[in-house]
Short mmCIF file of C-alpha atoms in Angstrom, two decimals:
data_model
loop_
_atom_site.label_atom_id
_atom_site.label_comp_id
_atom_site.label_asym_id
_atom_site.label_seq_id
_atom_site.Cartn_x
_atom_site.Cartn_y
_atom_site.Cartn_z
CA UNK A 167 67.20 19.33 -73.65
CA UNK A 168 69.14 19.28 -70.34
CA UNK A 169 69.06 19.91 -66.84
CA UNK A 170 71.80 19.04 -64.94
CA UNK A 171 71.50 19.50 -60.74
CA UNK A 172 75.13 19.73 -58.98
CA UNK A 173 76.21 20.48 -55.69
CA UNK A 174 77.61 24.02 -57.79
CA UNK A 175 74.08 25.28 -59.22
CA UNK A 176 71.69 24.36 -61.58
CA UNK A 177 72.40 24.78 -64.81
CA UNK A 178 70.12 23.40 -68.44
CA UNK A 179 68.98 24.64 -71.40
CA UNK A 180 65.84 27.17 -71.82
CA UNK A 181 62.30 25.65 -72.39
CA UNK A 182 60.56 22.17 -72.10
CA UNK A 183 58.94 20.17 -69.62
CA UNK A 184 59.84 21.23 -65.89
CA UNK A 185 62.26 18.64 -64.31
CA UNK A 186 63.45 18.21 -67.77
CA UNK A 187 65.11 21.26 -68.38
CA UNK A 188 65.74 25.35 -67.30
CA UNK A 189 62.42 26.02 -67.06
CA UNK A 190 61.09 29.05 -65.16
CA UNK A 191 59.38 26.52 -62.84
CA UNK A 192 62.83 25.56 -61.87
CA UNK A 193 64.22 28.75 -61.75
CA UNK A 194 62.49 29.88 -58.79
CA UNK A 195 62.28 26.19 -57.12
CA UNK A 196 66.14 26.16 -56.56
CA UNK A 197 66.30 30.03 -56.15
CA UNK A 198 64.02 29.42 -53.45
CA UNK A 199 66.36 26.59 -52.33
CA UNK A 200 69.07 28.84 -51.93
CA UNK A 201 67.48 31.24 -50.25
CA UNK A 202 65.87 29.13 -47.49
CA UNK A 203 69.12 27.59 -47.43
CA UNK A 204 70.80 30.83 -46.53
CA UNK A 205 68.46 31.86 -43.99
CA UNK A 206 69.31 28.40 -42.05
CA UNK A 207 73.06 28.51 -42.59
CA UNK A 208 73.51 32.70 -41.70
CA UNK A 209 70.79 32.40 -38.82
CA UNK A 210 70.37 36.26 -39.22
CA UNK A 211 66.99 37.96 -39.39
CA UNK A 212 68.24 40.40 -42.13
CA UNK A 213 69.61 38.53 -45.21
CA UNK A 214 71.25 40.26 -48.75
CA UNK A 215 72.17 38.64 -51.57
CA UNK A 216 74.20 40.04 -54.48
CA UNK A 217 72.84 38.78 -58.01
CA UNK A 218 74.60 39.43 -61.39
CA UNK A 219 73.95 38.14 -64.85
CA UNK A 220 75.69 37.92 -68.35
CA UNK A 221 74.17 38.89 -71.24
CA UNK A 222 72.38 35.80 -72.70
CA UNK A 223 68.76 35.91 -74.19
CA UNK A 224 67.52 34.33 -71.67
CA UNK A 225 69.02 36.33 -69.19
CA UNK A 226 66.60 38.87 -68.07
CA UNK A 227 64.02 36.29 -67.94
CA UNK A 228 66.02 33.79 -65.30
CA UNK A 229 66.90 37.28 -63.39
CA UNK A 230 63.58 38.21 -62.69
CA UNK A 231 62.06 35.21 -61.57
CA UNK A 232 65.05 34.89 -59.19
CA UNK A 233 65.39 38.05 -58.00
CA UNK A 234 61.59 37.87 -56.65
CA UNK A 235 61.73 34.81 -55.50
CA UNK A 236 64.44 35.48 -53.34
CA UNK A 237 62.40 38.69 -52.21
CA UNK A 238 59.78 36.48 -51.61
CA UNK A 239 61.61 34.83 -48.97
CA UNK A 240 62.05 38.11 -47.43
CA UNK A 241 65.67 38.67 -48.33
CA UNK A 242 67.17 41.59 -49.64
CA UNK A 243 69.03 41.88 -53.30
CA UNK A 244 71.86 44.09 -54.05
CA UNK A 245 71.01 43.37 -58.62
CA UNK A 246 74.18 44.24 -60.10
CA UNK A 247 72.26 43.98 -63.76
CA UNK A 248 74.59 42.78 -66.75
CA UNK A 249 78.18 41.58 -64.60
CA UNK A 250 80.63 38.99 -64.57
CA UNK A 251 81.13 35.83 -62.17
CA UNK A 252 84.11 37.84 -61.02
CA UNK A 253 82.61 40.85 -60.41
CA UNK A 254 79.72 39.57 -58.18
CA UNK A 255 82.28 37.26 -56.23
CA UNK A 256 84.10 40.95 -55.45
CA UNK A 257 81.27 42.50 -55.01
CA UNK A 258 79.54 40.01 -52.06
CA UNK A 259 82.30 40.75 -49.62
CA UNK A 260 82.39 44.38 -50.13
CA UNK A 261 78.60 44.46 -49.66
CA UNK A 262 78.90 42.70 -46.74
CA UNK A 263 75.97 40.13 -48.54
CA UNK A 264 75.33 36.82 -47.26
CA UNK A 265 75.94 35.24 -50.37
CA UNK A 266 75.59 35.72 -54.01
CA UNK A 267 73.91 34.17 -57.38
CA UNK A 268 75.80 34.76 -61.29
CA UNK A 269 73.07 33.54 -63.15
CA UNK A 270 75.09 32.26 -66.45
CA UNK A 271 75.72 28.92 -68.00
CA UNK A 272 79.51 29.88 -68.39
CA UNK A 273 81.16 28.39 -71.56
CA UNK A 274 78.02 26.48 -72.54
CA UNK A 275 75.89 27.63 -76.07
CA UNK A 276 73.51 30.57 -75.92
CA UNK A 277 70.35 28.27 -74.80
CA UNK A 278 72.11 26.95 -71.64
CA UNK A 279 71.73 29.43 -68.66
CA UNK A 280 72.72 28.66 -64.83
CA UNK A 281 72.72 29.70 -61.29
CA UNK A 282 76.31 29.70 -59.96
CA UNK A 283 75.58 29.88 -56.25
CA UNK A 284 78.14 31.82 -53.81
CA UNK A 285 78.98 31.92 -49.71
CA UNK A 286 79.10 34.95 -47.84
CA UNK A 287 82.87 35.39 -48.89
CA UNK A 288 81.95 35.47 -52.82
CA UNK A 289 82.93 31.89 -52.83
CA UNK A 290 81.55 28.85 -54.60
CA UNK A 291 79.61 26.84 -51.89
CA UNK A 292 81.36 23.63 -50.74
CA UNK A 293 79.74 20.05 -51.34
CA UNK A 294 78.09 19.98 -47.97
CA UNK A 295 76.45 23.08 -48.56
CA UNK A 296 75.49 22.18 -52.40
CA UNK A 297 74.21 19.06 -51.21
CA UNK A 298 71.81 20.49 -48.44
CA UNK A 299 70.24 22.98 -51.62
CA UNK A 300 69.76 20.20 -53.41
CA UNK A 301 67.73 18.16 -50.86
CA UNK A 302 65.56 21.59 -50.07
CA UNK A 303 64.97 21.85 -53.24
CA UNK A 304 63.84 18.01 -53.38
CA UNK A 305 61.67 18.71 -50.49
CA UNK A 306 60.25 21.82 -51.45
CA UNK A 307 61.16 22.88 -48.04
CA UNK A 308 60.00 26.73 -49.09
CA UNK A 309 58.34 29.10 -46.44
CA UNK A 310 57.72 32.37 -48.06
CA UNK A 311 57.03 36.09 -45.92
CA UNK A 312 54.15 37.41 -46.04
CA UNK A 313 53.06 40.87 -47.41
CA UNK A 314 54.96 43.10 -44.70
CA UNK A 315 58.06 40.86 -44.72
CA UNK A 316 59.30 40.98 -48.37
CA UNK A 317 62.61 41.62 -49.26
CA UNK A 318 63.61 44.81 -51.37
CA UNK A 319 65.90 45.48 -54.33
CA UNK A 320 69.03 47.61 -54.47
CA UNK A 321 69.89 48.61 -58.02
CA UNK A 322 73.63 49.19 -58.25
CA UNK A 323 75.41 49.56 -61.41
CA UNK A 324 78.95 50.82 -60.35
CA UNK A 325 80.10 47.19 -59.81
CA UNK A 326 82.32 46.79 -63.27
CA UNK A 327 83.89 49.56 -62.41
CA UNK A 328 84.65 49.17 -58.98
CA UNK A 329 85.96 45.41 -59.86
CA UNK A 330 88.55 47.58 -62.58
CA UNK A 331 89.41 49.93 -59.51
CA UNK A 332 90.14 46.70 -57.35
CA UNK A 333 92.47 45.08 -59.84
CA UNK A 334 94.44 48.31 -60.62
CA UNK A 335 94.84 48.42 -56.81
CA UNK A 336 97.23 45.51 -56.78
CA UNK A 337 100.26 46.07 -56.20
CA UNK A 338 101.80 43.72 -58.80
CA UNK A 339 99.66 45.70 -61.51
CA UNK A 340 101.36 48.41 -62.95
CA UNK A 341 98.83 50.59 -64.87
CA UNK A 342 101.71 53.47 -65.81
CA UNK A 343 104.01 51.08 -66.99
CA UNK A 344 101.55 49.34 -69.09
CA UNK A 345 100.84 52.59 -70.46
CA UNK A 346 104.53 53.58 -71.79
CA UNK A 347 104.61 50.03 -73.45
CA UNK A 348 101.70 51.59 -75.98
CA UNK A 349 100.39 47.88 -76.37
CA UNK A 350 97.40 47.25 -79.32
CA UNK A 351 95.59 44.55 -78.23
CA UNK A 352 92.13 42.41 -79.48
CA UNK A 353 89.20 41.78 -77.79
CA UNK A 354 86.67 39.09 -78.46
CA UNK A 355 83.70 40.20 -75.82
CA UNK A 356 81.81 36.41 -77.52
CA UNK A 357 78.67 39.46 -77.33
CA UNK A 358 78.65 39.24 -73.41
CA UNK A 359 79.52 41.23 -70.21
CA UNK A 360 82.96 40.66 -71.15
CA UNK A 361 82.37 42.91 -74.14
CA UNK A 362 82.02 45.83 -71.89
CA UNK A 363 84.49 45.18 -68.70
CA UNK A 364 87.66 44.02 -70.65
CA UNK A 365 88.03 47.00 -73.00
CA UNK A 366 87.12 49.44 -70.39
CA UNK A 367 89.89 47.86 -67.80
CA UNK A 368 92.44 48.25 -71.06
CA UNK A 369 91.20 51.15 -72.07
CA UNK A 370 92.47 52.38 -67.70
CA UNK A 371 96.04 50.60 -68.80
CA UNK A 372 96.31 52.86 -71.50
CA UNK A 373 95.88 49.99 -74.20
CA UNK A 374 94.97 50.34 -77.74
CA UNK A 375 91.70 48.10 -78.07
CA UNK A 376 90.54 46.71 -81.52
CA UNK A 377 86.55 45.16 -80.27
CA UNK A 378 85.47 42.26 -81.73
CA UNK A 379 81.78 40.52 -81.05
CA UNK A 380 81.44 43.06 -77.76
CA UNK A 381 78.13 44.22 -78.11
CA UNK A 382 76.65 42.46 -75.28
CA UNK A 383 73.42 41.03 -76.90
CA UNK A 384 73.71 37.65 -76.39
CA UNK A 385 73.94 36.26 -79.51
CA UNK A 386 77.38 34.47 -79.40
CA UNK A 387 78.85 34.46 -82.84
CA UNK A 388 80.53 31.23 -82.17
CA UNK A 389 80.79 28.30 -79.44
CA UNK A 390 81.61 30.45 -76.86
CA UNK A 391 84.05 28.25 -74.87
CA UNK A 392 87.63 29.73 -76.22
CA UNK A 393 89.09 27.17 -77.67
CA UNK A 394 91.44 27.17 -81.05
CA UNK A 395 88.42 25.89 -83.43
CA UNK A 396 85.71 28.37 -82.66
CA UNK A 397 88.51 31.27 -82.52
CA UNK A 398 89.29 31.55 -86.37
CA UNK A 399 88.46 35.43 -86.56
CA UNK A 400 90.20 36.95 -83.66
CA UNK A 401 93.79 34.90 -84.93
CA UNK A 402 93.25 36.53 -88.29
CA UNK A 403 92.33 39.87 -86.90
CA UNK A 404 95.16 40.11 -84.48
CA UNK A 405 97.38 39.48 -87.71
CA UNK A 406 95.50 42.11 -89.75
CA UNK A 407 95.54 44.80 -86.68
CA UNK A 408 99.08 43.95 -86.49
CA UNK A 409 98.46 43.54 -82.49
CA UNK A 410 100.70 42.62 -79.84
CA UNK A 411 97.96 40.16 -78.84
CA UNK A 412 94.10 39.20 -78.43
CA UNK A 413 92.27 38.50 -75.27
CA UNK A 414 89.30 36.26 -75.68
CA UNK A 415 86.81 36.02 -72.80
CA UNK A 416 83.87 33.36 -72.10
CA UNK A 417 80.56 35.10 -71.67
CA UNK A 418 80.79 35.02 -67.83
CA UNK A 419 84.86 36.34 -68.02
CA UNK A 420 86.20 33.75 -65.44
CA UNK A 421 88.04 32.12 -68.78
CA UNK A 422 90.61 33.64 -70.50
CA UNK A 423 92.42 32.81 -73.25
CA UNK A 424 95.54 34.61 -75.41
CA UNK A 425 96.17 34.87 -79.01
CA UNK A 426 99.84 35.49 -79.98
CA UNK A 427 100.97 38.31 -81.85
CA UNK A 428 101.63 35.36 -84.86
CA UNK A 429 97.64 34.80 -84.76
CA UNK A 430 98.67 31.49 -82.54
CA UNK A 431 96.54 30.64 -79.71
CA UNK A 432 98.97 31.42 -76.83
CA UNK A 433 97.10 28.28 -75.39
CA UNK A 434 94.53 28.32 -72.62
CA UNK A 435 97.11 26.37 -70.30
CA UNK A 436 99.76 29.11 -70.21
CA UNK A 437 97.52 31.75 -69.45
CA UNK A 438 98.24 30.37 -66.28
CA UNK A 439 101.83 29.57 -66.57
CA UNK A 440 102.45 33.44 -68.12
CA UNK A 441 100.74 35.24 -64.82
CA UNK A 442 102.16 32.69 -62.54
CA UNK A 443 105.89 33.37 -63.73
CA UNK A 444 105.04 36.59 -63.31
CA UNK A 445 103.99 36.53 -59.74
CA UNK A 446 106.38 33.77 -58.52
CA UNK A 447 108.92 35.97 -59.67
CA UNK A 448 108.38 38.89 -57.51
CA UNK A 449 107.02 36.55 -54.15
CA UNK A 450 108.05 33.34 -54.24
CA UNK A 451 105.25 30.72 -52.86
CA UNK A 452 103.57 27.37 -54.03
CA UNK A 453 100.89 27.00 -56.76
CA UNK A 454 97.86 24.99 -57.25
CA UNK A 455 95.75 24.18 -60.38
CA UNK A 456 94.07 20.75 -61.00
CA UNK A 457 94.02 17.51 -62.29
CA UNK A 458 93.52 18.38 -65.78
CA UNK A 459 95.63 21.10 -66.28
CA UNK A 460 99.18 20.96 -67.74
CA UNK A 461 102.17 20.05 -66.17
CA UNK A 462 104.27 23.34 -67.08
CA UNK A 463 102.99 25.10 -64.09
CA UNK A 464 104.55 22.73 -61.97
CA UNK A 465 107.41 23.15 -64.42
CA UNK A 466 107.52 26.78 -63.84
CA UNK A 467 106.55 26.44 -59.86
CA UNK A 468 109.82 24.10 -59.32
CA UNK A 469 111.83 26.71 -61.56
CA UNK A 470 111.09 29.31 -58.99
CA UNK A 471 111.48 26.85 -55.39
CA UNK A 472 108.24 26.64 -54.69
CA UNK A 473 105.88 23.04 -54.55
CA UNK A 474 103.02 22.39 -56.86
CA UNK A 475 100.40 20.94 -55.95
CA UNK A 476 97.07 19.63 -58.09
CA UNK A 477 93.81 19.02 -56.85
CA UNK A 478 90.12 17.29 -58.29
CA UNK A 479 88.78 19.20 -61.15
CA UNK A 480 86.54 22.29 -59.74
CA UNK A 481 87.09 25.78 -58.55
CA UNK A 482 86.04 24.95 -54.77
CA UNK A 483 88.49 21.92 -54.78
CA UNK A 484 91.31 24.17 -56.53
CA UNK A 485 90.41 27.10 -53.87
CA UNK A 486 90.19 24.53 -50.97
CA UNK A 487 93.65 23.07 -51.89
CA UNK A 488 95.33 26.51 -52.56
CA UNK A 489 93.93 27.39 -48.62
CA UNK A 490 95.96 24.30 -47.59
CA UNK A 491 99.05 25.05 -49.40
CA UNK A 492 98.93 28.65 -48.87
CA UNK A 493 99.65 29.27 -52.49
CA UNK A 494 100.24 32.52 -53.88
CA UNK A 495 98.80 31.71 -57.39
CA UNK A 496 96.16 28.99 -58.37
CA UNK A 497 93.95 28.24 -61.26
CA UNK A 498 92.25 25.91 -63.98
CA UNK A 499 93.76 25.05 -67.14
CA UNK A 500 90.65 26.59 -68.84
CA UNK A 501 92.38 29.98 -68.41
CA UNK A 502 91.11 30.37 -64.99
CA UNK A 503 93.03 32.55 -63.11
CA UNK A 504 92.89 32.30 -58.96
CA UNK A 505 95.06 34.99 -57.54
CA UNK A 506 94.37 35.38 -53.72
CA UNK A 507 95.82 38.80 -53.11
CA UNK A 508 92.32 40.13 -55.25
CA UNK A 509 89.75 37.16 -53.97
CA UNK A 510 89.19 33.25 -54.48
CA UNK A 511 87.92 33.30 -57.59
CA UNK A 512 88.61 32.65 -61.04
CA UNK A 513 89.34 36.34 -63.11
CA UNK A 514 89.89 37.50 -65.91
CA UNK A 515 90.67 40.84 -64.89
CA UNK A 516 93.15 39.96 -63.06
CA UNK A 517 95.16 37.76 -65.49
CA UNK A 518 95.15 40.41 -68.09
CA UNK A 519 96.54 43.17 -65.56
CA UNK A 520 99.05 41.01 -64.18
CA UNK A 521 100.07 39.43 -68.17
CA UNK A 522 100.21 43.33 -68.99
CA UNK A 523 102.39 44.36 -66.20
CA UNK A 524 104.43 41.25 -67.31
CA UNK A 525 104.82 42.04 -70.91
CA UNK A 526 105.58 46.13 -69.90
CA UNK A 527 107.88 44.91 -67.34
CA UNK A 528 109.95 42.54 -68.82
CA UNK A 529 110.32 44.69 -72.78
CA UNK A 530 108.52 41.91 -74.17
CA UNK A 531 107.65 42.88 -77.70
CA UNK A 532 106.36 39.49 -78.77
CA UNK A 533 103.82 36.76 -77.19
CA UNK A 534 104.86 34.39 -79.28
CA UNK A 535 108.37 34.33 -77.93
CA UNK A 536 107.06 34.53 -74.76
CA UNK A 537 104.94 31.39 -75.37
CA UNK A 538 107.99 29.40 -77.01
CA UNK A 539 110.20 30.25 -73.72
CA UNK A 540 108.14 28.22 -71.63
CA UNK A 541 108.12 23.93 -71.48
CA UNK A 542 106.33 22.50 -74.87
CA UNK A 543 103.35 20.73 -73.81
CA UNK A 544 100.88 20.28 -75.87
CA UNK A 545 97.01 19.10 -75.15
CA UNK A 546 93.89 17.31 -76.78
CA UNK A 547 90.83 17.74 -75.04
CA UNK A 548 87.83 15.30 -76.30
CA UNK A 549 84.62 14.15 -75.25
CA UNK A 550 82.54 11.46 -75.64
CA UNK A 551 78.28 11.81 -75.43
CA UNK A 552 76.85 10.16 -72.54
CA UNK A 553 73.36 8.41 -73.24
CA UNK A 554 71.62 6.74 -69.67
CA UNK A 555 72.66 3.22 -71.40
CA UNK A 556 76.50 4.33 -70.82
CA UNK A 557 77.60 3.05 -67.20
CA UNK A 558 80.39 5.46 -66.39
CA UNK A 559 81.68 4.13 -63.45
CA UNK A 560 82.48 1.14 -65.02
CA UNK A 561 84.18 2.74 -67.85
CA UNK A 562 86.30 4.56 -65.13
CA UNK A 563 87.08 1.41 -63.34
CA UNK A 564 87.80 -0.86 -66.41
CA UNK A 565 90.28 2.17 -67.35
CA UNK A 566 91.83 1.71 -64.25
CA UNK A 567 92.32 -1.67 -64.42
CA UNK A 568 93.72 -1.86 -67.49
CA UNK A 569 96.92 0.78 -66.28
CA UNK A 570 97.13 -0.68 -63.17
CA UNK A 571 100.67 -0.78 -64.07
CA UNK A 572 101.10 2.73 -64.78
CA UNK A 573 100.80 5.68 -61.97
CA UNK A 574 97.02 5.84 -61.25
CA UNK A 575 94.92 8.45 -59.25
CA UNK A 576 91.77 8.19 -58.76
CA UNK A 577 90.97 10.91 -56.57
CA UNK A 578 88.71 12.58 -59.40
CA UNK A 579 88.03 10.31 -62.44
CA UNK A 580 91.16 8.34 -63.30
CA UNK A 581 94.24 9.97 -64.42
CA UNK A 582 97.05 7.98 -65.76
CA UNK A 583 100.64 9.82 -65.39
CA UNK A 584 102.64 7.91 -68.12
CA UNK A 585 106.73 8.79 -68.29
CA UNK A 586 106.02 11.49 -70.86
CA UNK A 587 102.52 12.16 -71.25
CA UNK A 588 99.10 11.36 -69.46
CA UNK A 589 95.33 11.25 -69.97
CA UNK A 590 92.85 12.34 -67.36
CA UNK A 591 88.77 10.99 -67.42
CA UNK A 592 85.95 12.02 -65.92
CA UNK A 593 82.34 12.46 -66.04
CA UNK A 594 81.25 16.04 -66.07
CA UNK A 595 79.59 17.97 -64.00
CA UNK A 596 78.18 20.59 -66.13
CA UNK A 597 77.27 18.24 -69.40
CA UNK A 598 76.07 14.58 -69.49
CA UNK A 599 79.44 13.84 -71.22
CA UNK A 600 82.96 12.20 -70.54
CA UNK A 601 86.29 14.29 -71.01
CA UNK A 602 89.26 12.96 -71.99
CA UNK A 603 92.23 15.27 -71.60
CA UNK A 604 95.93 14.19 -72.85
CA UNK A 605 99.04 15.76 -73.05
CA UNK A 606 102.23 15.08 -74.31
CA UNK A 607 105.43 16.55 -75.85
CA UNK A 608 104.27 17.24 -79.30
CA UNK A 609 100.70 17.66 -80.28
CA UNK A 610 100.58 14.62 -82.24
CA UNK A 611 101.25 12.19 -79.66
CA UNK A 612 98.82 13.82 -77.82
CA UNK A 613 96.26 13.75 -80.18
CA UNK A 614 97.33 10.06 -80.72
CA UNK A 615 97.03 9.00 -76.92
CA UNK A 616 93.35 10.51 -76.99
CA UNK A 617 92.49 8.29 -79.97
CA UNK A 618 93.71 5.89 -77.96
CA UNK A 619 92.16 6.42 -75.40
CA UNK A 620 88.38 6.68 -76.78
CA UNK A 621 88.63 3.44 -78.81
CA UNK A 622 89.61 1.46 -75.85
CA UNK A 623 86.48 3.28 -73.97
CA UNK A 624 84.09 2.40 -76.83
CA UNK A 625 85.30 -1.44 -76.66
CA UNK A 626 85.03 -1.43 -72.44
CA UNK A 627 81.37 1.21 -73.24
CA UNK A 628 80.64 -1.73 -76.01
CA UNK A 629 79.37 1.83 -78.29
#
């Protein structure tokens, strides 16, 4: 059992000892955290939050207790019920909130839950600000209101919608278009708020949906984070439907992931690369996604004269960068999708709008010519099991050492840019775990370099 404090949220696993793990105990003593924290940084009598949740078990439980908590701090909720991470981030600037709470564990298994913490633009808090929770929370720094000073709660339901109304608002999403095409597409929902919001926004394209796992009842028919091995029945049911593609969404729908007309994963990476083609193609501008995530957007970024740029692993670094750069299209390799002409955040929504319009736009009948026009890179993504024996900065260091020869950044983890290929470690923040992330030309030498890669670990880990 885990609990894992980062300058993001708190995120662990339901049950235990306090300190130990999620436990409600915990809940409220970092709700309370961020609270206090907000009333410092917003220096406003008045203070809202917007809070949003996806649909695990646990869910309604962690909602509660952090929904009064927050109320017992005197500050006022705007509880959006069953949402998405995007959804709330939209939904805190249109509010006018002071900041916002997603309480989901993201990718993780159905007995991890989280509270994603967000700025008064619907933004993921910077390290300064992270850091600060995280010593309140140490401290126990908590003054509560008393009886005639408690907060209130705002029940407002409308948000999915709204979010759908937003995204068919932009003005490279074509919603009539997408409707001649007379696309059948897949859904895998993973039985979370994504089960509800992703048809519905297809269904408003005028798509054909075939639902798989959408019943949002938090039981997660497989590993919920969308890659190849846990997606075995959407490939063979976008075969058997005879679709033009699937969509697969993580339970919090900031991921998302493709499945080829062929039954092919389209590949998490070129999510990315699809929408950004797309959008560089009609305005021209510079892109940023990070360390770990392929090096055909860059491919595709130089194709259409504008500069890529990649920054440390994290949505605020890949927002903070994309600010710098002014780029017109951003993201994470994870099928994260960062489009500022919506908001700074990671969405799903938008990605499948803008890969619609794409597809309509364009005449293209098949994703899986699509996905063979663009460069061939091909990625393994491994990790190896931390124990509090493991000393990962050493690991990281002896890594280093060892290509010192090579083209070396150590500006998050150690990445090691070879002539063809290259390998990226780091620690986690979300798991007690290292990643290893290679790619290469072909998918063997990729798997190859992270075999590699993890034996020369385990000699320098002595595991």
């Amino acid at each position: 059992m885990t609990l894992i404090k980062s300058i993001s949220g708190i995120r662990g696993t339901i049950g235990g000892k306090t300190g130990d793990n999620l436990t409600p105990v915990d809940a409220v003593k970092f709700a309370s955290a961020y609270g206090t924290w907000l009333k410092q940084h917003s220096g406003k009598e008045n203070i809202t939050v917007v809070i949003g949740r996806d649909a695990r078990i646990s869910g309604p439980m962690i909602h509660n207790l952090v929904m009064n908590t927050l109320v017992g701090l005197g500050i006022n909720v705007i509880d959006l019920g069953l949402s998405t991470t995007p959804t709330v981030e939209v939904a805190v600037p249109l509010e006018k909130a002071d900041g916002g709470i997603i309480l989901t564990a993201s990718h993780n298994p159905k007995q991890w839950n989280a509270l994603k913490l967000l700025n008064e633009r619907g933004e993921f808090l910077n390290g300064a600000d992270g850091a600060k929770i995280l010593e309140i929370a140490e401290a126990e720094a908590f003054d509560f209101s008393d009886v005639d000073s408690l907060g209130q709660v705002t029940q407002n339901d409308a948000y999915m919608d709204i979010h759908i109304d937003e995204v068919l608002d932009l003005p490279l999403v074509d919603a009539e278009l997408v409707k001649k095409a007379g696309f059948k597409v897949v859904v895998d929902g993973v039985n979370s708020s994504g089960g509800i919001i992703i048809p519905r926004l297809l269904e408003q394209m005028g798509v054909e949906v075939v639902e798989l796992y959408c019943e949002p009842n938090g039981h997660f028919p497989h590993n919920p984070e969308p890659l190849k091995e846990h997606l075995t029945d959407i490939c063979d049911l976008v075969v058997k439907e005879k679709a033009d593609f699937g969509i697969v969404v993580d339970p919090d729908v900031d991921r998302l992931a493709f499945i080829s007309n062929d039954g092919e994963m389209f590949g998490e990476e070129y999510t990315l690369v699809a929408c950004a083609d797309y959008v560089l193609s009609k305005t021209p501008g510079n892109t940023v996604s990070n360390m770990s995530s392929s090096r055909a957007l860059r491919d595709i970024t130089e194709k259409h004269n504008g500069k890529y740029e990649a920054s440390a692993v994290g949505e605020v670094n890949v927002v903070e960068l994309m600010k710098k750069n002014n780029a017109i299209i951003g993201g994470e390799g994870n099928g994260g999708i960062i489009y500022p002409e919506s908001h700074y955040g990671r969405d799903s929504l938008v990605g499948v709008a803008l890969f619609l319009t794409y597809l309509a736009e364009n005449n293209i009948t098949s994703v899986a010519d699509l996905r063979a026009s663009y460069p061939q890179y091909y990625m393994s993504k491994n990790k190896i099991e931390l124990t509090p024996q493991i000393d990962v900065d050493a690991i990281l260091k002896g890594m280093e050492v060892k290509y010192t020869n090579e083209e070396v950044s150590t500006v998050d983890g150690v990445k090691i840019d070879f002539a063809e290929e290259w390998v990226h470690l780091r620690k986690s923040n979300t798991e007690p775990i290292i990643r290893i992330y290679t790619e290469a030309q072909t998918q063997q030498k990729a798997d190859v370099l992270a075999e590699r890669i993890i034996k020369e670990i385990k000699v320098i880990a002595g595991i």
